[in-house]
Amino acid sequence: MLAVFEKSIAKSPDALNVPGDSGAASALNNGFLAAHFASIHPGSVTVNLGSSGFMAYSLEKQNPLLPRIFAVVDDIFCLFQGHIENVAVLKQQYGLNKTVNEGIIVIEAYRTLRDRGPYPPDQVVRDIQGKFAFCIYDSSSKATFIASDADGSVPFFWGTDAEGHLVLADDTETVKKVCGKSFAPFPKGCFFTSSGGLRSYEHPLNELKPVPRVDSSGHVCGATFSVDVEAKKESTGMKKVGSAADWSANY
């Protein structure tokens, strides 16, 4: 699976960018990365998100235990890979029928948050038990919500291209095509939003600190992120708002 978001929609962390990276290119210019993905995955589907970017996925050559799913509900798009173990519990929690898949469940969890749900975002992600990585784009608010399970069970990478756009994929070669050395595995046990940036849902009270990632040749390749046990966040709860304002702007 692959997603690219324009930098005004989702600004990648500065630590991912390797200055002077000659291997980086533009993912969105002339549809470069979408065309490349389609060429190596002939049966793939690309979803154009207009000026915000695009999503793409292929059902070929996937792990049967960690399948890829694409879902859309009310202008909320979701790429999901993996398997949720507590599906029955979440379906009951969100009032969903028995036939919905993991992608729909994740969308409903996001929509509950967006519409001022009773739980903080870290709790909602922590409630999802299993092996997963997902990427949500809400076209109504132009917001993203991206997460990976606590063990990093699903291959999931992110990076920044030559123009600062955020690139996410489940294989390194696709990311390196436009990010060069400015990429890394998506941090396990974390979630990323357009307005809130990267956070740990396992340790929501702590800040995350970037650690430069060095490859086998000694070159810096983006950064990993670890929990800073000494740096505490001021607040983690979502503030209730009296209007339909986007929840993600309030935490």
mmCIF file of N, CA and C in Angstrom, residues 60-155:
data_model
loop_
_atom_site.group_PDB
_atom_site.id
_atom_site.type_symbol
_atom_site.label_atom_id
_atom_site.label_comp_id
_atom_site.label_asym_id
_atom_site.label_seq_id
_atom_site.Cartn_x
_atom_site.Cartn_y
_atom_site.Cartn_z
ATOM 1 N N GLU A 60 -2.213 -7.998 -4.702
ATOM 2 C CA GLU A 60 -1.295 -9.059 -5.125
ATOM 3 C C GLU A 60 -0.139 -9.202 -4.136
ATOM 4 N N LYS A 61 0.392 -10.406 -4.053
ATOM 5 C CA LYS A 61 1.584 -10.700 -3.256
ATOM 6 C C LYS A 61 1.459 -10.189 -1.820
ATOM 7 N N GLN A 62 0.304 -10.441 -1.212
ATOM 8 C CA GLN A 62 0.145 -10.008 0.168
ATOM 9 C C GLN A 62 0.184 -11.190 1.120
ATOM 10 N N ASN A 63 0.538 -10.903 2.341
ATOM 11 C CA ASN A 63 0.572 -11.921 3.386
ATOM 12 C C ASN A 63 -0.870 -12.241 3.770
ATOM 13 N N PRO A 64 -1.318 -13.498 3.601
ATOM 14 C CA PRO A 64 -2.710 -13.847 3.926
ATOM 15 C C PRO A 64 -3.062 -13.611 5.389
ATOM 16 N N LEU A 65 -2.065 -13.562 6.249
ATOM 17 C CA LEU A 65 -2.316 -13.309 7.666
ATOM 18 C C LEU A 65 -2.381 -11.811 7.976
ATOM 19 N N LEU A 66 -1.856 -10.996 7.038
ATOM 20 C CA LEU A 66 -1.866 -9.542 7.209
ATOM 21 C C LEU A 66 -2.392 -8.899 5.926
ATOM 22 N N PRO A 67 -3.659 -9.132 5.589
ATOM 23 C CA PRO A 67 -4.203 -8.652 4.312
ATOM 24 C C PRO A 67 -4.352 -7.134 4.257
ATOM 25 N N ARG A 68 -4.361 -6.618 3.026
ATOM 26 C CA ARG A 68 -4.585 -5.193 2.797
ATOM 27 C C ARG A 68 -6.059 -4.947 2.516
ATOM 28 N N ILE A 69 -6.568 -3.863 3.062
ATOM 29 C CA ILE A 69 -7.972 -3.501 2.881
ATOM 30 C C ILE A 69 -8.059 -2.015 2.546
ATOM 31 N N PHE A 70 -8.919 -1.672 1.605
ATOM 32 C CA PHE A 70 -9.223 -0.272 1.329
ATOM 33 C C PHE A 70 -10.702 -0.049 1.607
ATOM 34 N N ALA A 71 -11.025 1.016 2.340
ATOM 35 C CA ALA A 71 -12.417 1.295 2.688
ATOM 36 C C ALA A 71 -12.692 2.784 2.594
ATOM 37 N N VAL A 72 -13.940 3.127 2.278
ATOM 38 C CA VAL A 72 -14.377 4.524 2.213
ATOM 39 C C VAL A 72 -15.747 4.643 2.877
ATOM 40 N N VAL A 73 -15.890 5.611 3.772
ATOM 41 C CA VAL A 73 -17.175 5.918 4.389
ATOM 42 C C VAL A 73 -17.289 7.440 4.504
ATOM 43 N N ASP A 74 -18.297 8.013 3.848
ATOM 44 C CA ASP A 74 -18.561 9.457 3.972
ATOM 45 C C ASP A 74 -17.311 10.312 3.777
ATOM 46 N N ASP A 75 -16.624 10.113 2.682
ATOM 47 C CA ASP A 75 -15.435 10.905 2.335
ATOM 48 C C ASP A 75 -14.255 10.693 3.274
ATOM 49 N N ILE A 76 -14.270 9.601 4.028
ATOM 50 C CA ILE A 76 -13.111 9.206 4.829
ATOM 51 C C ILE A 76 -12.515 7.964 4.179
ATOM 52 N N PHE A 77 -11.259 8.071 3.779
ATOM 53 C CA PHE A 77 -10.579 6.999 3.055
ATOM 54 C C PHE A 77 -9.605 6.289 4.002
ATOM 55 N N CYS A 78 -9.546 4.962 3.908
ATOM 56 C CA CYS A 78 -8.667 4.206 4.808
ATOM 57 C C CYS A 78 -7.924 3.099 4.069
ATOM 58 N N LEU A 79 -6.616 3.081 4.240
ATOM 59 C CA LEU A 79 -5.786 1.944 3.834
ATOM 60 C C LEU A 79 -5.411 1.214 5.112
ATOM 61 N N PHE A 80 -5.729 -0.067 5.171
ATOM 62 C CA PHE A 80 -5.467 -0.862 6.370
ATOM 63 C C PHE A 80 -4.734 -2.127 5.977
ATOM 64 N N GLN A 81 -3.733 -2.503 6.773
ATOM 65 C CA GLN A 81 -3.080 -3.789 6.560
ATOM 66 C C GLN A 81 -2.909 -4.478 7.901
ATOM 67 N N GLY A 82 -3.293 -5.747 7.955
ATOM 68 C CA GLY A 82 -3.121 -6.503 9.185
ATOM 69 C C GLY A 82 -4.366 -7.248 9.604
ATOM 70 N N HIS A 83 -4.486 -7.438 10.902
ATOM 71 C CA HIS A 83 -5.604 -8.211 11.458
ATOM 72 C C HIS A 83 -5.908 -7.711 12.860
ATOM 73 N N ILE A 84 -7.177 -7.364 13.111
ATOM 74 C CA ILE A 84 -7.605 -6.944 14.440
ATOM 75 C C ILE A 84 -8.168 -8.154 15.177
ATOM 76 N N GLU A 85 -7.658 -8.384 16.379
ATOM 77 C CA GLU A 85 -8.060 -9.573 17.147
ATOM 78 C C GLU A 85 -9.385 -9.374 17.885
ATOM 79 N N ASN A 86 -9.640 -8.156 18.351
ATOM 80 C CA ASN A 86 -10.860 -7.906 19.133
ATOM 81 C C ASN A 86 -11.942 -7.254 18.274
ATOM 82 N N VAL A 87 -12.143 -7.810 17.074
ATOM 83 C CA VAL A 87 -13.125 -7.265 16.129
ATOM 84 C C VAL A 87 -14.526 -7.219 16.742
ATOM 85 N N ALA A 88 -14.944 -8.302 17.375
ATOM 86 C CA ALA A 88 -16.305 -8.374 17.920
ATOM 87 C C ALA A 88 -16.547 -7.291 18.964
ATOM 88 N N VAL A 89 -15.555 -7.062 19.813
ATOM 89 C CA VAL A 89 -15.678 -6.043 20.859
ATOM 90 C C VAL A 89 -15.809 -4.651 20.247
ATOM 91 N N LEU A 90 -14.976 -4.360 19.242
ATOM 92 C CA LEU A 90 -15.004 -3.040 18.615
ATOM 93 C C LEU A 90 -16.290 -2.820 17.816
ATOM 94 N N LYS A 91 -16.785 -3.860 17.165
ATOM 95 C CA LYS A 91 -18.047 -3.734 16.429
ATOM 96 C C LYS A 91 -19.180 -3.369 17.381
ATOM 97 N N GLN A 92 -19.177 -4.004 18.537
ATOM 98 C CA GLN A 92 -20.205 -3.703 19.535
ATOM 99 C C GLN A 92 -20.012 -2.288 20.093
ATOM 100 N N GLN A 93 -18.763 -1.919 20.326
ATOM 101 C CA GLN A 93 -18.457 -0.606 20.897
ATOM 102 C C GLN A 93 -18.914 0.528 19.986
ATOM 103 N N TYR A 94 -18.734 0.324 18.673
ATOM 104 C CA TYR A 94 -19.072 1.380 17.718
ATOM 105 C C TYR A 94 -20.418 1.151 17.022
ATOM 106 N N GLY A 95 -21.158 0.144 17.469
ATOM 107 C CA GLY A 95 -22.490 -0.088 16.923
ATOM 108 C C GLY A 95 -22.498 -0.504 15.464
ATOM 109 N N LEU A 96 -21.537 -1.337 15.073
ATOM 110 C CA LEU A 96 -21.409 -1.761 13.678
ATOM 111 C C LEU A 96 -21.992 -3.156 13.472
ATOM 112 N N ASN A 97 -22.435 -3.433 12.247
ATOM 113 C CA ASN A 97 -22.984 -4.766 11.978
ATOM 114 C C ASN A 97 -21.863 -5.791 11.811
ATOM 115 N N LYS A 98 -22.242 -7.055 11.792
ATOM 116 C CA LYS A 98 -21.259 -8.134 11.828
ATOM 117 C C LYS A 98 -20.463 -8.289 10.540
ATOM 118 N N THR A 99 -20.897 -7.673 9.455
ATOM 119 C CA THR A 99 -20.244 -7.901 8.162
ATOM 120 C C THR A 99 -19.127 -6.908 7.856
ATOM 121 N N VAL A 100 -18.956 -5.853 8.652
ATOM 122 C CA VAL A 100 -17.956 -4.835 8.320
ATOM 123 C C VAL A 100 -16.544 -5.375 8.549
ATOM 124 N N ASN A 101 -15.600 -4.835 7.778
ATOM 125 C CA ASN A 101 -14.211 -5.283 7.895
ATOM 126 C C ASN A 101 -13.394 -4.330 8.770
ATOM 127 N N GLU A 102 -12.107 -4.639 8.912
ATOM 128 C CA GLU A 102 -11.236 -3.848 9.779
ATOM 129 C C GLU A 102 -11.115 -2.388 9.332
ATOM 130 N N GLY A 103 -11.140 -2.173 8.014
ATOM 131 C CA GLY A 103 -11.040 -0.809 7.506
ATOM 132 C C GLY A 103 -12.203 0.047 7.969
ATOM 133 N N ILE A 104 -13.406 -0.515 7.934
ATOM 134 C CA ILE A 104 -14.599 0.210 8.382
ATOM 135 C C ILE A 104 -14.538 0.473 9.887
ATOM 136 N N ILE A 105 -14.040 -0.499 10.631
ATOM 137 C CA ILE A 105 -13.916 -0.334 12.085
ATOM 138 C C ILE A 105 -12.988 0.832 12.419
ATOM 139 N N VAL A 106 -11.846 0.893 11.732
ATOM 140 C CA VAL A 106 -10.883 1.969 11.980
ATOM 141 C C VAL A 106 -11.473 3.325 11.599
ATOM 142 N N ILE A 107 -12.197 3.373 10.483
ATOM 143 C CA ILE A 107 -12.847 4.625 10.080
ATOM 144 C C ILE A 107 -13.844 5.075 11.147
ATOM 145 N N GLU A 108 -14.615 4.124 11.669
ATOM 146 C CA GLU A 108 -15.614 4.475 12.682
ATOM 147 C C GLU A 108 -14.945 4.958 13.963
ATOM 148 N N ALA A 109 -13.808 4.360 14.313
ATOM 149 C CA ALA A 109 -13.060 4.815 15.492
ATOM 150 C C ALA A 109 -12.591 6.253 15.288
ATOM 151 N N TYR A 110 -12.077 6.533 14.084
ATOM 152 C CA TYR A 110 -11.639 7.899 13.775
ATOM 153 C C TYR A 110 -12.809 8.868 13.807
ATOM 154 N N ARG A 111 -13.928 8.468 13.203
ATOM 155 C CA ARG A 111 -15.080 9.362 13.123
ATOM 156 C C ARG A 111 -15.634 9.673 14.516
ATOM 157 N N THR A 112 -15.574 8.694 15.409
ATOM 158 C CA THR A 112 -16.000 8.917 16.793
ATOM 159 C C THR A 112 -15.126 9.983 17.447
ATOM 160 N N LEU A 113 -13.824 9.915 17.193
ATOM 161 C CA LEU A 113 -12.899 10.924 17.707
ATOM 162 C C LEU A 113 -13.202 12.297 17.111
ATOM 163 N N ARG A 114 -13.333 12.321 15.803
ATOM 164 C CA ARG A 114 -13.550 13.593 15.099
ATOM 165 C C ARG A 114 -14.798 14.304 15.599
ATOM 166 N N ASP A 115 -15.812 13.513 15.915
ATOM 167 C CA ASP A 115 -17.079 14.092 16.355
ATOM 168 C C ASP A 115 -17.161 14.204 17.874
ATOM 169 N N ARG A 116 -15.986 14.412 18.496
ATOM 170 C CA ARG A 116 -15.886 14.699 19.932
ATOM 171 C C ARG A 116 -16.299 13.502 20.780
ATOM 172 N N GLY A 117 -15.657 12.395 20.525
ATOM 173 C CA GLY A 117 -15.916 11.199 21.324
ATOM 174 C C GLY A 117 -15.412 11.364 22.749
ATOM 175 N N PRO A 118 -15.766 10.439 23.633
ATOM 176 C CA PRO A 118 -15.456 10.589 25.064
ATOM 177 C C PRO A 118 -14.033 10.205 25.454
ATOM 178 N N TYR A 119 -13.284 9.611 24.539
ATOM 179 C CA TYR A 119 -11.954 9.139 24.896
ATOM 180 C C TYR A 119 -10.860 9.950 24.196
ATOM 181 N N PRO A 120 -9.682 10.039 24.814
ATOM 182 C CA PRO A 120 -8.553 10.681 24.136
ATOM 183 C C PRO A 120 -8.077 9.806 22.971
ATOM 184 N N PRO A 121 -7.442 10.391 21.963
ATOM 185 C CA PRO A 121 -7.015 9.636 20.784
ATOM 186 C C PRO A 121 -6.127 8.441 21.109
ATOM 187 N N ASP A 122 -5.216 8.600 22.075
ATOM 188 C CA ASP A 122 -4.315 7.492 22.391
ATOM 189 C C ASP A 122 -5.093 6.278 22.908
ATOM 190 N N GLN A 123 -6.185 6.519 23.646
ATOM 191 C CA GLN A 123 -6.991 5.408 24.172
ATOM 192 C C GLN A 123 -7.703 4.681 23.046
ATOM 193 N N VAL A 124 -8.204 5.424 22.068
ATOM 194 C CA VAL A 124 -8.931 4.823 20.948
ATOM 195 C C VAL A 124 -8.018 3.891 20.150
ATOM 196 N N VAL A 125 -6.780 4.318 19.894
ATOM 197 C CA VAL A 125 -5.841 3.465 19.157
ATOM 198 C C VAL A 125 -5.421 2.284 20.022
ATOM 199 N N ARG A 126 -5.229 2.536 21.294
ATOM 200 C CA ARG A 126 -4.800 1.464 22.205
ATOM 201 C C ARG A 126 -5.870 0.388 22.331
ATOM 202 N N ASP A 127 -7.129 0.754 22.110
ATOM 203 C CA ASP A 127 -8.223 -0.219 22.184
ATOM 204 C C ASP A 127 -8.189 -1.223 21.036
ATOM 205 N N ILE A 128 -7.462 -0.882 19.950
ATOM 206 C CA ILE A 128 -7.374 -1.786 18.801
ATOM 207 C C ILE A 128 -6.275 -2.809 19.071
ATOM 208 N N GLN A 129 -6.662 -4.051 19.250
ATOM 209 C CA GLN A 129 -5.707 -5.108 19.568
ATOM 210 C C GLN A 129 -5.428 -5.950 18.321
ATOM 211 N N GLY A 130 -4.154 -6.189 18.033
ATOM 212 C CA GLY A 130 -3.811 -7.017 16.883
ATOM 213 C C GLY A 130 -2.549 -6.544 16.202
ATOM 214 N N LYS A 131 -2.387 -6.976 14.974
ATOM 215 C CA LYS A 131 -1.233 -6.604 14.154
ATOM 216 C C LYS A 131 -1.741 -5.708 13.028
ATOM 217 N N PHE A 132 -1.318 -4.457 13.009
ATOM 218 C CA PHE A 132 -1.913 -3.539 12.033
ATOM 219 C C PHE A 132 -1.051 -2.314 11.754
ATOM 220 N N ALA A 133 -1.325 -1.734 10.612
ATOM 221 C CA ALA A 133 -0.862 -0.394 10.256
ATOM 222 C C ALA A 133 -1.978 0.194 9.410
ATOM 223 N N PHE A 134 -2.310 1.454 9.635
ATOM 224 C CA PHE A 134 -3.360 2.057 8.826
ATOM 225 C C PHE A 134 -3.099 3.533 8.567
ATOM 226 N N CYS A 135 -3.746 4.015 7.541
ATOM 227 C CA CYS A 135 -3.599 5.397 7.108
ATOM 228 C C CYS A 135 -4.981 5.900 6.709
ATOM 229 N N ILE A 136 -5.433 6.955 7.363
ATOM 230 C CA ILE A 136 -6.750 7.532 7.086
ATOM 231 C C ILE A 136 -6.596 8.945 6.537
ATOM 232 N N TYR A 137 -7.418 9.269 5.531
ATOM 233 C CA TYR A 137 -7.511 10.640 5.045
ATOM 234 C C TYR A 137 -8.971 11.067 5.074
ATOM 235 N N ASP A 138 -9.244 12.160 5.764
ATOM 236 C CA ASP A 138 -10.588 12.714 5.870
ATOM 237 C C ASP A 138 -10.674 13.913 4.927
ATOM 238 N N SER A 139 -11.368 13.749 3.806
ATOM 239 C CA SER A 139 -11.402 14.817 2.806
ATOM 240 C C SER A 139 -12.262 16.005 3.240
ATOM 241 N N SER A 140 -13.151 15.792 4.204
ATOM 242 C CA SER A 140 -14.000 16.893 4.658
ATOM 243 C C SER A 140 -13.216 17.901 5.498
ATOM 244 N N SER A 141 -12.242 17.424 6.247
ATOM 245 C CA SER A 141 -11.436 18.315 7.090
ATOM 246 C C SER A 141 -9.978 18.366 6.640
ATOM 247 N N LYS A 142 -9.662 17.624 5.566
ATOM 248 C CA LYS A 142 -8.286 17.541 5.057
ATOM 249 C C LYS A 142 -7.310 17.165 6.179
ATOM 250 N N ALA A 143 -7.671 16.098 6.883
ATOM 251 C CA ALA A 143 -6.878 15.633 8.014
ATOM 252 C C ALA A 143 -6.443 14.192 7.803
ATOM 253 N N THR A 144 -5.288 13.839 8.348
ATOM 254 C CA THR A 144 -4.797 12.468 8.294
ATOM 255 C C THR A 144 -4.735 11.876 9.695
ATOM 256 N N PHE A 145 -4.826 10.554 9.753
ATOM 257 C CA PHE A 145 -4.679 9.819 11.011
ATOM 258 C C PHE A 145 -3.974 8.513 10.645
ATOM 259 N N ILE A 146 -2.780 8.318 11.170
ATOM 260 C CA ILE A 146 -1.911 7.210 10.767
ATOM 261 C C ILE A 146 -1.404 6.510 12.031
ATOM 262 N N ALA A 147 -1.368 5.176 12.026
ATOM 263 C CA ALA A 147 -0.921 4.468 13.227
ATOM 264 C C ALA A 147 -0.347 3.100 12.893
ATOM 265 N N SER A 148 0.447 2.584 13.835
ATOM 266 C CA SER A 148 1.020 1.243 13.731
ATOM 267 C C SER A 148 0.907 0.568 15.086
ATOM 268 N N ASP A 149 0.789 -0.765 15.080
ATOM 269 C CA ASP A 149 0.621 -1.467 16.351
ATOM 270 C C ASP A 149 1.882 -1.387 17.217
ATOM 271 N N ALA A 150 1.736 -1.788 18.462
ATOM 272 C CA ALA A 150 2.795 -1.607 19.449
ATOM 273 C C ALA A 150 4.050 -2.431 19.166
ATOM 274 N N ASP A 151 3.916 -3.490 18.357
ATOM 275 C CA ASP A 151 5.067 -4.341 18.049
ATOM 276 C C ASP A 151 5.643 -4.095 16.659
ATOM 277 N N GLY A 152 5.026 -3.201 15.890
ATOM 278 C CA GLY A 152 5.490 -2.969 14.526
ATOM 279 C C GLY A 152 5.381 -4.226 13.684
ATOM 280 N N SER A 153 4.277 -4.955 13.839
ATOM 281 C CA SER A 153 4.109 -6.256 13.200
ATOM 282 C C SER A 153 3.971 -6.178 11.681
ATOM 283 N N VAL A 154 3.445 -5.060 11.187
ATOM 284 C CA VAL A 154 3.239 -4.884 9.744
ATOM 285 C C VAL A 154 4.332 -3.978 9.187
ATOM 286 N N PRO A 155 5.024 -4.387 8.121
ATOM 287 C CA PRO A 155 6.028 -3.505 7.515
ATOM 288 C C PRO A 155 5.376 -2.179 7.112
#
